[in-house]
mmCIF file of N, CA and C in Angstrom:
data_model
loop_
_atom_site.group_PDB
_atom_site.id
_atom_site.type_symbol
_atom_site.label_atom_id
_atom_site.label_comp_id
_atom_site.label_asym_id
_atom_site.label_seq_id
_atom_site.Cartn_x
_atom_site.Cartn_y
_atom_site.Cartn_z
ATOM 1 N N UNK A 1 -31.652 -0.523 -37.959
ATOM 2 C CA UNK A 1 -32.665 -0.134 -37.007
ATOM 3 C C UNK A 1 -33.512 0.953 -37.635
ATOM 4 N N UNK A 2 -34.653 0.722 -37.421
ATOM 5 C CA UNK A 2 -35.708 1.589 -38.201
ATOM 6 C C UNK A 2 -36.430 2.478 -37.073
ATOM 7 N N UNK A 3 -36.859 3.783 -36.724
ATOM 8 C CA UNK A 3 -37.989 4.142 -35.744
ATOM 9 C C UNK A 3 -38.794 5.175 -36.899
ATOM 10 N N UNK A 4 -40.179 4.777 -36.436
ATOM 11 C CA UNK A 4 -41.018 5.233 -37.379
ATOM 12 C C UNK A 4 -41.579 6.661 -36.346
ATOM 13 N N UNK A 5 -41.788 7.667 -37.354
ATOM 14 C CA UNK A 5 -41.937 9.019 -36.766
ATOM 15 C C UNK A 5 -43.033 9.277 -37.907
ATOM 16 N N UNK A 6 -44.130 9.482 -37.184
ATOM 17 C CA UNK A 6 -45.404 10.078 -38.099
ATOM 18 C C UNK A 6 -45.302 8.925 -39.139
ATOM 19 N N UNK A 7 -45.281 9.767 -40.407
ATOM 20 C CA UNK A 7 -45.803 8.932 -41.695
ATOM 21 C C UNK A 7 -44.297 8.335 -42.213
ATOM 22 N N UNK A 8 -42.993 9.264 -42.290
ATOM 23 C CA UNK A 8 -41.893 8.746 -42.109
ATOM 24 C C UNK A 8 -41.326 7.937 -41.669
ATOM 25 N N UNK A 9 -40.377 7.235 -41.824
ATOM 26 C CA UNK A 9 -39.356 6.734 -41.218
ATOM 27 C C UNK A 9 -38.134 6.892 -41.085
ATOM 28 N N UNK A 10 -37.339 7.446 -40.215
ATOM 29 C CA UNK A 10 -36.109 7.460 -40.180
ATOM 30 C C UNK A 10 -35.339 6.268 -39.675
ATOM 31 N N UNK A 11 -33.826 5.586 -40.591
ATOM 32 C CA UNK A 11 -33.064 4.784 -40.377
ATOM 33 C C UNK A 11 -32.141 5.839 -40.120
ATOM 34 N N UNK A 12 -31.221 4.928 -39.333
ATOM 35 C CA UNK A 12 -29.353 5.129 -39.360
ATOM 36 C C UNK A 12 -28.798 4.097 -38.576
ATOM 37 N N UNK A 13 -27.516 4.199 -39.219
ATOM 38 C CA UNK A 13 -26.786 2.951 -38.485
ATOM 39 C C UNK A 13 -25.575 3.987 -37.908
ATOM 40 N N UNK A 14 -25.012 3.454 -37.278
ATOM 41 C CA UNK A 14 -24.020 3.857 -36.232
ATOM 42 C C UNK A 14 -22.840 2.687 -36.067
ATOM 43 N N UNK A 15 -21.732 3.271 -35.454
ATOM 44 C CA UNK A 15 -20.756 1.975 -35.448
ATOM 45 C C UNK A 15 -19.728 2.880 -34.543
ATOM 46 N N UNK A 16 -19.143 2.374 -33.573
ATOM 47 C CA UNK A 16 -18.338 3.058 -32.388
ATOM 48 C C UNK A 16 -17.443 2.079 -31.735
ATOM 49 N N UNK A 17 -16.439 1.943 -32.455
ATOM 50 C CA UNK A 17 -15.029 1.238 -31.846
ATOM 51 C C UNK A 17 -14.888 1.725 -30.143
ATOM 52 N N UNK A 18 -14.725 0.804 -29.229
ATOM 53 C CA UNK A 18 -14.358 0.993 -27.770
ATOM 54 C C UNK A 18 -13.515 -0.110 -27.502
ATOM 55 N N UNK A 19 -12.086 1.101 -27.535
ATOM 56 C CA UNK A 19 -11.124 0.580 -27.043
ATOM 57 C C UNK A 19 -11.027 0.119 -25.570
ATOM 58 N N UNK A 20 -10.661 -1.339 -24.699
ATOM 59 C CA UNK A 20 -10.262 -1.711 -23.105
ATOM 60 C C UNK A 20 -8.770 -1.510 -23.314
ATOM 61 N N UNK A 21 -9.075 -1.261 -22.347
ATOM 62 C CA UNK A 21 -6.885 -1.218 -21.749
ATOM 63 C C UNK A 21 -7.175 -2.170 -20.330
ATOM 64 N N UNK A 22 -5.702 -2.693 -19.979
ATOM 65 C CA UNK A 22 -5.975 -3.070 -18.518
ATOM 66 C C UNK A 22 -4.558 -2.718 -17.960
ATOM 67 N N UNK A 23 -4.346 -2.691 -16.645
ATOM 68 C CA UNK A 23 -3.150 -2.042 -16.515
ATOM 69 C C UNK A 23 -2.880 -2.926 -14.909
ATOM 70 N N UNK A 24 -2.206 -3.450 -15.028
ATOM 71 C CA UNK A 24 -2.120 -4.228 -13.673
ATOM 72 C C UNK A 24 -0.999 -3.653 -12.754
ATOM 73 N N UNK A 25 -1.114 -3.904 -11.233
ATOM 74 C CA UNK A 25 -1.013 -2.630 -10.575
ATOM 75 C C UNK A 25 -0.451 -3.716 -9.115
ATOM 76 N N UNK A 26 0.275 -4.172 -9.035
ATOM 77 C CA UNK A 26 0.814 -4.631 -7.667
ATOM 78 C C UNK A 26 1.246 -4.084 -6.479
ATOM 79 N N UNK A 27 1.130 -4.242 -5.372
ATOM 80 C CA UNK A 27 1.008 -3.417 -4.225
ATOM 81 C C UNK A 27 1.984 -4.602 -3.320
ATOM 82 N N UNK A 28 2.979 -3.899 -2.935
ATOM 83 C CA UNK A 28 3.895 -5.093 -1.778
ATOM 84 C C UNK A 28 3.382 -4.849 -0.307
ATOM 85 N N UNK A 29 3.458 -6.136 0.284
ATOM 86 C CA UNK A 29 3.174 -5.867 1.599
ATOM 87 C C UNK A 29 3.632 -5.382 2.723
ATOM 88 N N UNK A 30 4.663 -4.035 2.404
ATOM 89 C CA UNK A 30 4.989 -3.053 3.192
ATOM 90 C C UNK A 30 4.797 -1.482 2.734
ATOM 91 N N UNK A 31 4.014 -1.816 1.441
ATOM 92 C CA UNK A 31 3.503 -0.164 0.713
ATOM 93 C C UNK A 31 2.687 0.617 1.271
ATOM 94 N N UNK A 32 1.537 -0.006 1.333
ATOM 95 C CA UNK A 32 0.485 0.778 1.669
ATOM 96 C C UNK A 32 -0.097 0.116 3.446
ATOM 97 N N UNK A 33 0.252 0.047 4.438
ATOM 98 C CA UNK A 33 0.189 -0.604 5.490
ATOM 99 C C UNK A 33 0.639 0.592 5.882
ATOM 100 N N UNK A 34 -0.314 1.973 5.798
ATOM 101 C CA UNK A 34 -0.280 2.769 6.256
ATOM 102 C C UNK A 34 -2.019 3.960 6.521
ATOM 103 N N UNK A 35 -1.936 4.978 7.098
ATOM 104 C CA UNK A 35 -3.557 5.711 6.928
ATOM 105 C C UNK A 35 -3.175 6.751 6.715
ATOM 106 N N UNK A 36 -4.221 7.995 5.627
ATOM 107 C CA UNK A 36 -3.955 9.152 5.932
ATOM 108 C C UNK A 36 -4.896 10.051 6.578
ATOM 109 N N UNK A 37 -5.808 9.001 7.240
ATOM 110 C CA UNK A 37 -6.663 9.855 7.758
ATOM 111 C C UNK A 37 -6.443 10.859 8.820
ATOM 112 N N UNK A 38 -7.058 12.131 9.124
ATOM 113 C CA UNK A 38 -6.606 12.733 9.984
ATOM 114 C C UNK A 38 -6.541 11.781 11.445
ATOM 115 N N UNK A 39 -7.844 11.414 11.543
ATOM 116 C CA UNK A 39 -7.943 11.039 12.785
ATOM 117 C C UNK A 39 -7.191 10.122 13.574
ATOM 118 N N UNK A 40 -6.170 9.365 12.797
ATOM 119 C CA UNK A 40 -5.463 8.290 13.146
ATOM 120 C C UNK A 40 -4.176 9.072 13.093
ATOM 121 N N UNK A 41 -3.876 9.997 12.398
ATOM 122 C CA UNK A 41 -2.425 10.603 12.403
ATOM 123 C C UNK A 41 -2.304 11.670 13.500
ATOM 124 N N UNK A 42 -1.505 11.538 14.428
ATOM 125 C CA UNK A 42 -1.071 12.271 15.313
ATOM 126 C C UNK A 42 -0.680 13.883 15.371
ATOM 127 N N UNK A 43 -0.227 13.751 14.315
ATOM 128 C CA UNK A 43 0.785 15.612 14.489
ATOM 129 C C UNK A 43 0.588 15.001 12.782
ATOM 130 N N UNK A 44 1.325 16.659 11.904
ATOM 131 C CA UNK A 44 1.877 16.694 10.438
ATOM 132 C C UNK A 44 2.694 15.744 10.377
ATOM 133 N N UNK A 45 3.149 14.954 11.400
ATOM 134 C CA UNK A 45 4.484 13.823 10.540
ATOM 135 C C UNK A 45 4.372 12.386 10.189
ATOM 136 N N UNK A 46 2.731 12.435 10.149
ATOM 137 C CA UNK A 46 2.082 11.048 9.665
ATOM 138 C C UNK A 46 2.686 9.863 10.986
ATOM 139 N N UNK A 47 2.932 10.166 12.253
ATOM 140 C CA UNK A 47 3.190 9.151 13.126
ATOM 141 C C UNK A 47 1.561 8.437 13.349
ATOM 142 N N UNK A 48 1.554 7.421 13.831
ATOM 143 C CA UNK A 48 0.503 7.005 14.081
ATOM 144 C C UNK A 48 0.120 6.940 15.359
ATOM 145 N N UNK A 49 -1.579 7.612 15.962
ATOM 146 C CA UNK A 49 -1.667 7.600 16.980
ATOM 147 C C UNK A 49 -1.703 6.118 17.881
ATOM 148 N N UNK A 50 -1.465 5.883 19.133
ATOM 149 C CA UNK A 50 -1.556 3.910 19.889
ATOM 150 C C UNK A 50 -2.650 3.708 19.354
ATOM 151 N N UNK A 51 -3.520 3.355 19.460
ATOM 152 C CA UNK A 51 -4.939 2.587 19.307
ATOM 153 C C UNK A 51 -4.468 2.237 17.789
ATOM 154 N N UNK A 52 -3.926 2.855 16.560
ATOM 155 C CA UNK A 52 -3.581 2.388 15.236
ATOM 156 C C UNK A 52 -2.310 1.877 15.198
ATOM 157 N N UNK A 53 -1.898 1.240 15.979
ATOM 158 C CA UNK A 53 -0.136 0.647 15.627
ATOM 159 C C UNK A 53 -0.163 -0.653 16.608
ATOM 160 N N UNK A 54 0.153 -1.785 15.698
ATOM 161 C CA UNK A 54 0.169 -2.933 16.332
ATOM 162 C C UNK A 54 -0.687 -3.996 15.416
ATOM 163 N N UNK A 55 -0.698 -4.917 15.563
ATOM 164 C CA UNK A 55 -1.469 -6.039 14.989
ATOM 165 C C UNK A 55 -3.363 -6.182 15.095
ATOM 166 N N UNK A 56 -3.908 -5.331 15.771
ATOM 167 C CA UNK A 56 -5.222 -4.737 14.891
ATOM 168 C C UNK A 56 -4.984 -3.899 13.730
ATOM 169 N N UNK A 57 -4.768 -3.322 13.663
ATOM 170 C CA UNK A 57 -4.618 -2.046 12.708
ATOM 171 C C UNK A 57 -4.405 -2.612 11.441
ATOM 172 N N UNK A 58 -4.906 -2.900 10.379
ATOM 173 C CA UNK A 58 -5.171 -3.223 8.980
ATOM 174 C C UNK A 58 -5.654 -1.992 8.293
ATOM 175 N N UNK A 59 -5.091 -1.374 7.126
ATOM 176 C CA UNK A 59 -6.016 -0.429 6.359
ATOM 177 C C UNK A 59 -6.396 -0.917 5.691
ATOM 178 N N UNK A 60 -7.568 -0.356 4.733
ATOM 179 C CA UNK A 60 -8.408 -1.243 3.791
ATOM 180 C C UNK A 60 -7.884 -0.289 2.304
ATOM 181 N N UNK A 61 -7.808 -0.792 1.001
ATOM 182 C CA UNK A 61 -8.165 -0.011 -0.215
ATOM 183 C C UNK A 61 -9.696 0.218 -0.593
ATOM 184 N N UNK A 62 -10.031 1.733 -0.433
ATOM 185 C CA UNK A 62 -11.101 1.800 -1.322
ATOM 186 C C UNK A 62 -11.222 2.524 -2.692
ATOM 187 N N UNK A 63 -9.838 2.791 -2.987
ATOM 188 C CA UNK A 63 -9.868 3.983 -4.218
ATOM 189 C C UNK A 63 -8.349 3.452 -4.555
ATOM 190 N N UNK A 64 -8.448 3.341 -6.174
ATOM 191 C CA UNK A 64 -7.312 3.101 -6.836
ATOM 192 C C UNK A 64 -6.876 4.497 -8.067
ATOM 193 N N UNK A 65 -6.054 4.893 -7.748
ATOM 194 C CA UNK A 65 -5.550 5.867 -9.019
ATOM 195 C C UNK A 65 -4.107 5.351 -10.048
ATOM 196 N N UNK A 66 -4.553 6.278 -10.753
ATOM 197 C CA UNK A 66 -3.083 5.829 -11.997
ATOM 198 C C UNK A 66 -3.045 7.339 -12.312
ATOM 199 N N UNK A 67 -1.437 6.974 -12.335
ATOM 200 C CA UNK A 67 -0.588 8.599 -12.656
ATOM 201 C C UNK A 67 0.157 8.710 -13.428
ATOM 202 N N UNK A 68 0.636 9.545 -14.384
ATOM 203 C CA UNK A 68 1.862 9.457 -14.936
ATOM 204 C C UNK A 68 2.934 9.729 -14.508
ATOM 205 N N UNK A 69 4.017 9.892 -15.473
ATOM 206 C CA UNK A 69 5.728 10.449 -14.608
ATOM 207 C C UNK A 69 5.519 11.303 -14.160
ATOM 208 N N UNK A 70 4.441 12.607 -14.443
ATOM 209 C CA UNK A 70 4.485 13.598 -14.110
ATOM 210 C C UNK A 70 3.600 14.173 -12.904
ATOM 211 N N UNK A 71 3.481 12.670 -12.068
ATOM 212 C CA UNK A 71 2.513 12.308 -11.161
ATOM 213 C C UNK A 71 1.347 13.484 -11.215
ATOM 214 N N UNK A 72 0.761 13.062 -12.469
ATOM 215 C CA UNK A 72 -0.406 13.961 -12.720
ATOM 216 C C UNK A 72 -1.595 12.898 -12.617
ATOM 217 N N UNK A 73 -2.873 12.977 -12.061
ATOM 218 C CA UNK A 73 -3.316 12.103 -11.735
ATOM 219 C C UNK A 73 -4.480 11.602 -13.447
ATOM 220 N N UNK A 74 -4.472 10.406 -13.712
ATOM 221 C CA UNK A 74 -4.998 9.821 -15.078
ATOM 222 C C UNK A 74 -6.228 9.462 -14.660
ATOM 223 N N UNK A 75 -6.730 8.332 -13.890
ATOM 224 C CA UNK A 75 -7.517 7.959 -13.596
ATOM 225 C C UNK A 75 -7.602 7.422 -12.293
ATOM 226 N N UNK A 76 -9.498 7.187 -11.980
ATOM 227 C CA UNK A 76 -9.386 6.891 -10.976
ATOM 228 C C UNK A 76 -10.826 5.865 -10.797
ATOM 229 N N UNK A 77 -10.797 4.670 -9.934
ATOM 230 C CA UNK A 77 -11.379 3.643 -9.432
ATOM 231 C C UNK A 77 -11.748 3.777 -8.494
ATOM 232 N N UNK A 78 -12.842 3.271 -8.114
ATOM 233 C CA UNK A 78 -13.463 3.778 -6.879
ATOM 234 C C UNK A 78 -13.990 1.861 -7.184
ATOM 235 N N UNK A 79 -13.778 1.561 -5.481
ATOM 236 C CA UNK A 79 -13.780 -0.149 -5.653
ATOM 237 C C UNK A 79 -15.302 0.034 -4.779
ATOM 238 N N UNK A 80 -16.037 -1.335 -5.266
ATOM 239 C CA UNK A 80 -17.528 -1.468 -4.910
ATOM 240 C C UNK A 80 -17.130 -2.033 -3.088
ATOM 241 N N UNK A 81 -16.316 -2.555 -3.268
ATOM 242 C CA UNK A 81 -16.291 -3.213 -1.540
ATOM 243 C C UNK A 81 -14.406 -2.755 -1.218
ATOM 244 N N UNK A 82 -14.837 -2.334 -0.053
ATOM 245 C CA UNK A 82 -13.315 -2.439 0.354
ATOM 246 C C UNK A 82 -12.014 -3.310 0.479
ATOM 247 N N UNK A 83 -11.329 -3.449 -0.153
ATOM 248 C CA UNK A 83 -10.111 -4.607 0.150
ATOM 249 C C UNK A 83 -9.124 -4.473 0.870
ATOM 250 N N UNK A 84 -9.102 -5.532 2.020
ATOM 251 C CA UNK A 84 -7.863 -5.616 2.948
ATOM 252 C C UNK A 84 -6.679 -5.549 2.443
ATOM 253 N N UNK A 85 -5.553 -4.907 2.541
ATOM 254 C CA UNK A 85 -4.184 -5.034 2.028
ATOM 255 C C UNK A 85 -3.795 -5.871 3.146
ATOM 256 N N UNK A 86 -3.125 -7.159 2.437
ATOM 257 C CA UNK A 86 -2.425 -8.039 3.122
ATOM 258 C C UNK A 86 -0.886 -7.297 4.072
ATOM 259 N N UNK A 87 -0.637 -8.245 5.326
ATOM 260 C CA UNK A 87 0.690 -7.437 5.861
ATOM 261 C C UNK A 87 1.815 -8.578 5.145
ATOM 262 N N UNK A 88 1.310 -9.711 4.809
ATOM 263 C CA UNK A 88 2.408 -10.861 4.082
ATOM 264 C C UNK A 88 2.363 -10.918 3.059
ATOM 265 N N UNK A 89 1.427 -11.024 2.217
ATOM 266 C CA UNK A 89 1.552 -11.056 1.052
ATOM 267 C C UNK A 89 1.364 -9.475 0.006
ATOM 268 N N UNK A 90 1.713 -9.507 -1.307
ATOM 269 C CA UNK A 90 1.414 -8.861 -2.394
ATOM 270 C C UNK A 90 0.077 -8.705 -2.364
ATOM 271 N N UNK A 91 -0.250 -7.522 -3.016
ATOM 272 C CA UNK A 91 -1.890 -7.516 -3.451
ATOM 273 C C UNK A 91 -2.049 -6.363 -4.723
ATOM 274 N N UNK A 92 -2.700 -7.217 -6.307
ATOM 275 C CA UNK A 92 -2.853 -7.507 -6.687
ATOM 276 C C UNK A 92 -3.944 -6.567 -7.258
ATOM 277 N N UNK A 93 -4.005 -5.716 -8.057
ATOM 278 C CA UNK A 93 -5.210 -5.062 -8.395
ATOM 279 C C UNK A 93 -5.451 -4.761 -10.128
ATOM 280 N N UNK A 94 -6.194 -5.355 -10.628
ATOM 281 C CA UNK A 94 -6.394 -5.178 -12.283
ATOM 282 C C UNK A 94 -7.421 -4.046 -12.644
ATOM 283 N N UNK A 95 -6.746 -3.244 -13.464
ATOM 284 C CA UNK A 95 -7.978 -1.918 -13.280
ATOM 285 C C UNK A 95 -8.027 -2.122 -15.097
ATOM 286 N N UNK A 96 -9.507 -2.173 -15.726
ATOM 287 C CA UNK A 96 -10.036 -2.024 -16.951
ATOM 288 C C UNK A 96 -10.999 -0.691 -17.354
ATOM 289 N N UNK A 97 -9.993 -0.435 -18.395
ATOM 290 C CA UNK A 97 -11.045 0.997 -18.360
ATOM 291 C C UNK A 97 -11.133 0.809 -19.893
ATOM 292 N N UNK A 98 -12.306 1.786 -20.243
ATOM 293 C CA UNK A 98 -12.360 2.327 -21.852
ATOM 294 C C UNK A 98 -12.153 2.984 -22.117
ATOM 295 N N UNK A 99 -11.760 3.694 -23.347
ATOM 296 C CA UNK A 99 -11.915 5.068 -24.099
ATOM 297 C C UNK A 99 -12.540 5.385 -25.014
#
């Protein structure tokens, strides 16, 4: 690649290895079939207030993290649309990142 500057020209080439990882991330369908929002939690003991308990009540994923042993937090996903966590089945999340 050439860009011409005045009467000069300056070249350079460049070259930048980018490593993907993918890290797949399964969720059972009694994990997260829960909220932490204030407004739905009753008191500090995470009970759930009526209007959230019963067969309406679905939470959605909108944010995925990865942690280590030292549940220190690594990364984090922020999903373009919200996803229903199933109450029967597994669900399923592939997170690709670079470095």
């Amino acid at each position: 690649m050439a860009i011409t500057v005045g009467p000069n020209i300056l070249k350079f080439k460049n070259r930048h290895t980018i490593y993907e990882n993918e890290i797949v991330c399964r969720v059972s369908a009694t994990e997260l079939n829960m909220s932490q929002n204030p407004t739905i939690t009753s008191d500090d003991s995470g009970s759930l207030r009526d209007f959230a308990t019963g067969s309406i009540f679905q939470p959605y994923a909108t944010t995925v993290g990865i942690y280590n042993e030292a549940n220190e937090l690594l990364l984090v996903g922020k999903l373009a649309q919200p996803i229903e966590i199933s109450k029967d089945t597994d669900t399923t999340f592939v997170i690709r990142y670079e470095q």
